Amino acid sequence: EKVLAVLAARGYGPVKLLFGLGLLFNGTAFAHLILFTHAFNISGTPLLRSALLKIAAAGKLRALSGRQPGGAMASLSSALQPQPLLEVLSGVHYGVVACIAAVVSPVAGAAGVGLSVGQILDRHVQPLVRRYWMTNRRLLSMAEGRRVWADAAVSYSASAVSVLVALSSIKYINVLSGSLLGAQWVVDQALLYLEQLLSALAARSSSPLVHRAASSCCQHSHPLLGGSLTIGIAAASFFSQLNAAPQRTSMPFKVLFCLPLFTEKVLSAFKWIFLARK
């Protein structure tokens, strides 16, 4: 179990980086996968994440208490309760319903993609808006009723703008959202690898310059850097894919992304079967 956990933890980053690059260079090959991912993300993912965290916490607590022999899996299975399992099923249900709605209605699909993209952009937009425009001092200077509405408007501004853009450009929103998702994954992993590299160099070096670079190169300390890189790379990817001539998928690409491409075929078949029975 420990070996599998270590392998999964080590493989997650490279797989995320690889798939992010695939979305940047040929996101149109994963159109249905992108659509279903965004639809599931805004509806089923929050419930699933909450329920799985509860189950994991209960299993960890049972393992630490030492009441259940047999390792982590035995502790986890003994800690399962009806309510978290029902929440998991509810999350799957809401996610599947959202995916079906995205298939049936292009408007619903575009709105779902817009909401999901808004959540991605929010982490980059909020620090900028809160720092340079709607600062705490400015909020505190407002009347209480106006302050509540201003704070809510700022909090949901990215999602509102993303939904409006998605609804006004349904034809292009899938490529744009794939480019943005790929850019975020690539930038997150690249900054993480850079941070780990500089930390390793700082541990072996006595140079103040290396230590200063290691302490300052943190994606959480510089959200504007990560946001600028993400948006810039996403824009470059979007326009390059938009202007690229249609071409067949190369064999190396098919080999590298065989599992996502197979999933794309399955989702595409599900879409057409569902529409044919409708």
GROMACS .gro file of C-alpha atoms in nm:
model
  278
    1GLU     CA    1   0.000   0.000   0.000
    2LYS     CA    2   0.282   0.239   0.089
    3VAL     CA    3   0.464   0.157  -0.236
    4LEU     CA    4   0.151   0.225  -0.440
    5ALA     CA    5   0.095   0.554  -0.256
    6VAL     CA    6   0.454   0.665  -0.325
    7LEU     CA    7   0.430   0.568  -0.692
    8ALA     CA    8   0.099   0.753  -0.729
    9ALA     CA    9   0.241   1.063  -0.559
   10ARG     CA   10   0.553   1.064  -0.777
   11GLY     CA   11   0.365   0.993  -1.099
   12TYR     CA   12   0.094   1.255  -1.049
   13GLY     CA   13   0.315   1.554  -1.130
   14PRO     CA   14   0.468   1.422  -1.455
   15VAL     CA   15   0.131   1.294  -1.579
   16LYS     CA   16  -0.030   1.631  -1.502
   17LEU     CA   17   0.251   1.814  -1.683
   18LEU     CA   18   0.232   1.581  -1.985
   19PHE     CA   19  -0.145   1.610  -2.022
   20GLY     CA   20  -0.121   1.988  -1.978
   21LEU     CA   21   0.122   2.001  -2.271
   22GLY     CA   22  -0.117   1.787  -2.474
   23LEU     CA   23  -0.399   2.033  -2.410
   24LEU     CA   24  -0.176   2.325  -2.508
   25PHE     CA   25  -0.062   2.174  -2.839
   26ASN     CA   26  -0.372   1.982  -2.946
   27GLY     CA   27  -0.661   2.050  -2.713
   28THR     CA   28  -0.912   1.996  -2.994
   29ALA     CA   29  -0.836   1.623  -2.972
   30PHE     CA   30  -0.997   1.619  -2.627
   31ALA     CA   31  -1.311   1.826  -2.693
   32HIS     CA   32  -1.556   1.594  -2.516
   33LEU     CA   33  -1.315   1.519  -2.233
   34ILE     CA   34  -1.277   1.892  -2.168
   35LEU     CA   35  -1.654   1.950  -2.184
   36PHE     CA   36  -1.737   1.664  -1.946
   37THR     CA   37  -1.454   1.756  -1.709
   38HIS     CA   38  -1.577   2.113  -1.671
   39ALA     CA   39  -1.941   2.003  -1.635
   40PHE     CA   40  -1.853   1.749  -1.366
   41ASN     CA   41  -1.616   1.994  -1.195
   42ILE     CA   42  -1.880   2.256  -1.116
   43SER     CA   43  -2.143   2.013  -0.990
   44GLY     CA   44  -2.009   1.683  -0.864
   45THR     CA   45  -1.650   1.761  -0.768
   46PRO     CA   46  -1.722   1.977  -0.456
   47LEU     CA   47  -1.947   1.709  -0.304
   48LEU     CA   48  -1.706   1.430  -0.396
   49ARG     CA   49  -1.407   1.616  -0.253
   50SER     CA   50  -1.587   1.688   0.075
   51ALA     CA   51  -1.707   1.328   0.113
   52LEU     CA   52  -1.371   1.172   0.026
   53LEU     CA   53  -1.192   1.402   0.271
   54LYS     CA   54  -1.431   1.289   0.545
   55ILE     CA   55  -1.373   0.922   0.460
   56ALA     CA   56  -0.995   0.968   0.447
   57ALA     CA   57  -0.993   1.156   0.778
   58ALA     CA   58  -1.201   0.884   0.944
   59GLY     CA   59  -0.973   0.611   0.809
   60LYS     CA   60  -0.660   0.796   0.923
   61LEU     CA   61  -0.807   0.848   1.269
   62ARG     CA   62  -0.896   0.479   1.294
   63ALA     CA   63  -0.545   0.381   1.181
   64LEU     CA   64  -0.380   0.610   1.436
   65SER     CA   65  -0.598   0.475   1.714
   66GLY     CA   66  -0.462   0.126   1.644
   67ARG     CA   67  -0.799  -0.040   1.683
   68GLN     CA   68  -0.804  -0.200   1.339
   69PRO     CA   69  -0.524  -0.437   1.229
   70GLY     CA   70  -0.453  -0.494   0.863
   71GLY     CA   71  -0.312  -0.163   0.745
   72ALA     CA   72  -0.456   0.157   0.602
   73MET     CA   73  -0.708  -0.009   0.369
   74ALA     CA   74  -0.856  -0.215   0.652
   75SER     CA   75  -0.880   0.096   0.870
   76LEU     CA   76  -1.043   0.287   0.586
   77SER     CA   77  -1.298   0.015   0.515
   78SER     CA   78  -1.388  -0.012   0.883
   79ALA     CA   79  -1.432   0.366   0.906
   80LEU     CA   80  -1.686   0.389   0.623
   81GLN     CA   81  -2.017   0.537   0.733
   82PRO     CA   82  -2.345   0.567   0.537
   83GLN     CA   83  -2.353   0.947   0.523
   84PRO     CA   84  -2.017   1.002   0.345
   85LEU     CA   85  -2.100   0.722   0.101
   86LEU     CA   86  -2.435   0.885   0.026
   87GLU     CA   87  -2.253   1.213  -0.035
   88VAL     CA   88  -2.020   1.036  -0.280
   89LEU     CA   89  -2.321   0.895  -0.467
   90SER     CA   90  -2.485   1.239  -0.467
   91GLY     CA   91  -2.170   1.395  -0.610
   92VAL     CA   92  -2.155   1.135  -0.886
   93HIS     CA   93  -2.526   1.186  -0.958
   94TYR     CA   94  -2.503   1.564  -0.983
   95GLY     CA   95  -2.190   1.536  -1.197
   96VAL     CA   96  -2.350   1.291  -1.441
   97VAL     CA   97  -2.665   1.508  -1.465
   98ALA     CA   98  -2.448   1.811  -1.545
   99CYS     CA   99  -2.264   1.612  -1.814
  100ILE     CA  100  -2.595   1.503  -1.971
  101ALA     CA  101  -2.718   1.863  -1.965
  102ALA     CA  102  -2.397   1.974  -2.138
  103VAL     CA  103  -2.454   1.712  -2.408
  104VAL     CA  104  -2.820   1.800  -2.465
  105SER     CA  105  -2.787   2.179  -2.456
  106PRO     CA  106  -2.488   2.368  -2.601
  107VAL     CA  107  -2.592   2.670  -2.392
  108ALA     CA  108  -2.586   2.466  -2.070
  109GLY     CA  109  -2.252   2.317  -2.173
  110ALA     CA  110  -2.103   2.659  -2.244
  111ALA     CA  111  -2.236   2.797  -1.914
  112GLY     CA  112  -2.080   2.503  -1.728
  113VAL     CA  113  -1.748   2.554  -1.901
  114GLY     CA  114  -1.768   2.926  -1.819
  115LEU     CA  115  -1.828   2.860  -1.450
  116SER     CA  116  -1.541   2.612  -1.436
  117VAL     CA  117  -1.307   2.849  -1.619
  118GLY     CA  118  -1.414   3.124  -1.378
  119GLN     CA  119  -1.301   2.907  -1.088
  120ILE     CA  120  -0.964   2.858  -1.257
  121LEU     CA  121  -0.922   3.230  -1.326
  122ASP     CA  122  -1.041   3.333  -0.982
  123ARG     CA  123  -0.720   3.224  -0.811
  124HIS     CA  124  -0.524   3.457  -1.044
  125VAL     CA  125  -0.773   3.746  -1.061
  126GLN     CA  126  -0.856   3.781  -0.692
  127PRO     CA  127  -0.504   3.875  -0.569
  128LEU     CA  128  -0.479   4.142  -0.840
  129VAL     CA  129  -0.824   4.291  -0.772
  130ARG     CA  130  -0.787   4.279  -0.394
  131ARG     CA  131  -0.445   4.437  -0.405
  132TYR     CA  132  -0.491   4.717  -0.657
  133TRP     CA  133  -0.863   4.794  -0.672
  134MET     CA  134  -1.102   4.661  -0.408
  135THR     CA  135  -0.863   4.682  -0.114
  136ASN     CA  136  -0.962   4.619   0.248
  137ARG     CA  137  -0.930   4.992   0.319
  138ARG     CA  138  -1.169   5.074   0.038
  139LEU     CA  139  -1.420   4.811   0.154
  140LEU     CA  140  -1.410   4.936   0.512
  141SER     CA  141  -1.479   5.291   0.394
  142MET     CA  142  -1.813   5.183   0.243
  143ALA     CA  143  -2.146   5.156   0.418
  144GLU     CA  144  -2.224   4.808   0.549
  145GLY     CA  145  -2.493   4.725   0.292
  146ARG     CA  146  -2.288   4.849   0.000
  147ARG     CA  147  -1.975   4.673   0.133
  148VAL     CA  148  -2.148   4.333   0.131
  149TRP     CA  149  -2.257   4.374  -0.231
  150ALA     CA  150  -1.917   4.507  -0.341
  151ASP     CA  151  -1.737   4.216  -0.178
  152ALA     CA  152  -1.974   3.965  -0.341
  153ALA     CA  153  -1.935   4.132  -0.682
  154VAL     CA  154  -1.557   4.109  -0.660
  155SER     CA  155  -1.569   3.747  -0.539
  156TYR     CA  156  -1.784   3.632  -0.831
  157SER     CA  157  -1.654   3.868  -1.099
  158ALA     CA  158  -1.430   3.609  -1.268
  159SER     CA  159  -1.711   3.353  -1.289
  160ALA     CA  160  -1.963   3.608  -1.421
  161VAL     CA  161  -1.728   3.736  -1.692
  162SER     CA  162  -1.628   3.380  -1.788
  163VAL     CA  163  -1.992   3.272  -1.827
  164LEU     CA  164  -2.071   3.578  -2.042
  165VAL     CA  165  -1.768   3.512  -2.264
  166ALA     CA  166  -1.856   3.143  -2.290
  167LEU     CA  167  -2.215   3.211  -2.390
  168SER     CA  168  -2.110   3.468  -2.649
  169SER     CA  169  -1.847   3.241  -2.807
  170ILE     CA  170  -1.984   2.887  -2.776
  171LYS     CA  171  -1.790   2.780  -3.086
  172TYR     CA  172  -1.451   2.862  -2.934
  173ILE     CA  173  -1.498   2.819  -2.560
  174ASN     CA  174  -1.390   2.454  -2.555
  175VAL     CA  175  -1.054   2.531  -2.715
  176LEU     CA  176  -1.007   2.832  -2.488
  177SER     CA  177  -1.091   2.639  -2.172
  178GLY     CA  178  -0.861   2.352  -2.274
  179SER     CA  179  -0.577   2.597  -2.336
  180LEU     CA  180  -0.636   2.760  -1.998
  181LEU     CA  181  -0.653   2.427  -1.815
  182GLY     CA  182  -0.337   2.303  -1.985
  183ALA     CA  183  -0.153   2.627  -1.914
  184GLN     CA  184  -0.248   2.614  -1.547
  185TRP     CA  185  -0.124   2.256  -1.508
  186VAL     CA  186   0.201   2.325  -1.692
  187VAL     CA  187   0.276   2.647  -1.502
  188ASP     CA  188   0.188   2.495  -1.163
  189GLN     CA  189   0.415   2.196  -1.218
  190ALA     CA  190   0.697   2.402  -1.373
  191LEU     CA  191   0.699   2.644  -1.078
  192LEU     CA  192   0.684   2.352  -0.835
  193TYR     CA  193   0.982   2.181  -1.002
  194LEU     CA  194   1.174   2.509  -1.009
  195GLU     CA  195   1.103   2.563  -0.640
  196GLN     CA  196   1.221   2.210  -0.555
  197LEU     CA  197   1.536   2.254  -0.764
  198LEU     CA  198   1.629   2.583  -0.600
  199SER     CA  199   1.559   2.438  -0.254
  200ALA     CA  200   1.791   2.145  -0.330
  201LEU     CA  201   2.061   2.384  -0.455
  202ALA     CA  202   2.020   2.602  -0.147
  203ALA     CA  203   2.068   2.299   0.079
  204ARG     CA  204   2.403   2.223  -0.088
  205SER     CA  205   2.523   2.580  -0.136
  206SER     CA  206   2.631   2.851   0.104
  207SER     CA  207   2.574   3.132  -0.148
  208PRO     CA  208   2.335   3.401  -0.019
  209LEU     CA  209   2.213   3.456  -0.375
  210VAL     CA  210   2.097   3.095  -0.408
  211HIS     CA  211   1.927   3.105  -0.069
  212ARG     CA  212   1.752   3.431  -0.158
  213ALA     CA  213   1.633   3.287  -0.489
  214ALA     CA  214   1.508   2.969  -0.318
  215SER     CA  215   1.314   3.163  -0.056
  216SER     CA  216   1.160   3.405  -0.307
  217CYS     CA  217   1.074   3.155  -0.583
  218CYS     CA  218   0.748   3.029  -0.441
  219GLN     CA  219   0.430   3.020  -0.651
  220HIS     CA  220   0.222   3.087  -0.340
  221SER     CA  221   0.429   3.397  -0.261
  222HIS     CA  222   0.396   3.531  -0.616
  223PRO     CA  223   0.044   3.451  -0.742
  224LEU     CA  224   0.066   3.730  -1.000
  225LEU     CA  225   0.367   3.560  -1.162
  226GLY     CA  226   0.182   3.230  -1.194
  227GLY     CA  227  -0.132   3.405  -1.316
  228SER     CA  228   0.051   3.609  -1.579
  229LEU     CA  229   0.233   3.304  -1.711
  230THR     CA  230  -0.087   3.098  -1.716
  231ILE     CA  231  -0.292   3.357  -1.904
  232GLY     CA  232  -0.010   3.437  -2.147
  233ILE     CA  233   0.058   3.072  -2.235
  234ALA     CA  234  -0.316   2.999  -2.260
  235ALA     CA  235  -0.366   3.290  -2.501
  236ALA     CA  236  -0.074   3.180  -2.719
  237SER     CA  237  -0.205   2.822  -2.726
  238PHE     CA  238  -0.561   2.932  -2.805
  239PHE     CA  239  -0.467   3.150  -3.102
  240SER     CA  240  -0.220   2.894  -3.239
  241GLN     CA  241  -0.483   2.617  -3.229
  242LEU     CA  242  -0.747   2.852  -3.370
  243ASN     CA  243  -0.532   2.943  -3.671
  244ALA     CA  244  -0.385   2.597  -3.726
  245ALA     CA  245  -0.501   2.399  -4.028
  246PRO     CA  246  -0.685   2.073  -3.949
  247GLN     CA  247  -0.446   1.778  -3.952
  248ARG     CA  248  -0.439   1.414  -3.851
  249THR     CA  249  -0.316   1.321  -3.505
  250SER     CA  250   0.042   1.195  -3.523
  251MET     CA  251   0.136   0.847  -3.406
  252PRO     CA  252   0.367   0.967  -3.120
  253PHE     CA  253   0.081   1.181  -2.989
  254LYS     CA  254  -0.154   0.881  -3.003
  255VAL     CA  255   0.095   0.667  -2.812
  256LEU     CA  256   0.166   0.927  -2.544
  257PHE     CA  257  -0.200   1.011  -2.488
  258CYS     CA  258  -0.358   0.673  -2.562
  259LEU     CA  259  -0.565   0.667  -2.242
  260PRO     CA  260  -0.708   1.023  -2.272
  261LEU     CA  261  -0.777   0.966  -2.643
  262PHE     CA  262  -0.957   0.640  -2.563
  263THR     CA  263  -1.162   0.822  -2.299
  264GLU     CA  264  -1.243   1.090  -2.557
  265LYS     CA  265  -1.373   0.823  -2.797
  266VAL     CA  266  -1.589   0.669  -2.523
  267LEU     CA  267  -1.738   1.007  -2.424
  268SER     CA  268  -1.801   1.095  -2.788
  269ALA     CA  269  -1.980   0.763  -2.841
  270PHE     CA  270  -2.185   0.821  -2.526
  271LYS     CA  271  -2.287   1.163  -2.655
  272TRP     CA  272  -2.409   1.038  -2.991
  273ILE     CA  273  -2.584   0.734  -2.844
  274PHE     CA  274  -2.763   0.955  -2.595
  275LEU     CA  275  -2.865   1.206  -2.862
  276ALA     CA  276  -2.986   0.925  -3.091
  277ARG     CA  277  -3.211   0.782  -2.818
  278LYS     CA  278  -3.342   1.125  -2.719
   0.00000   0.00000   0.00000
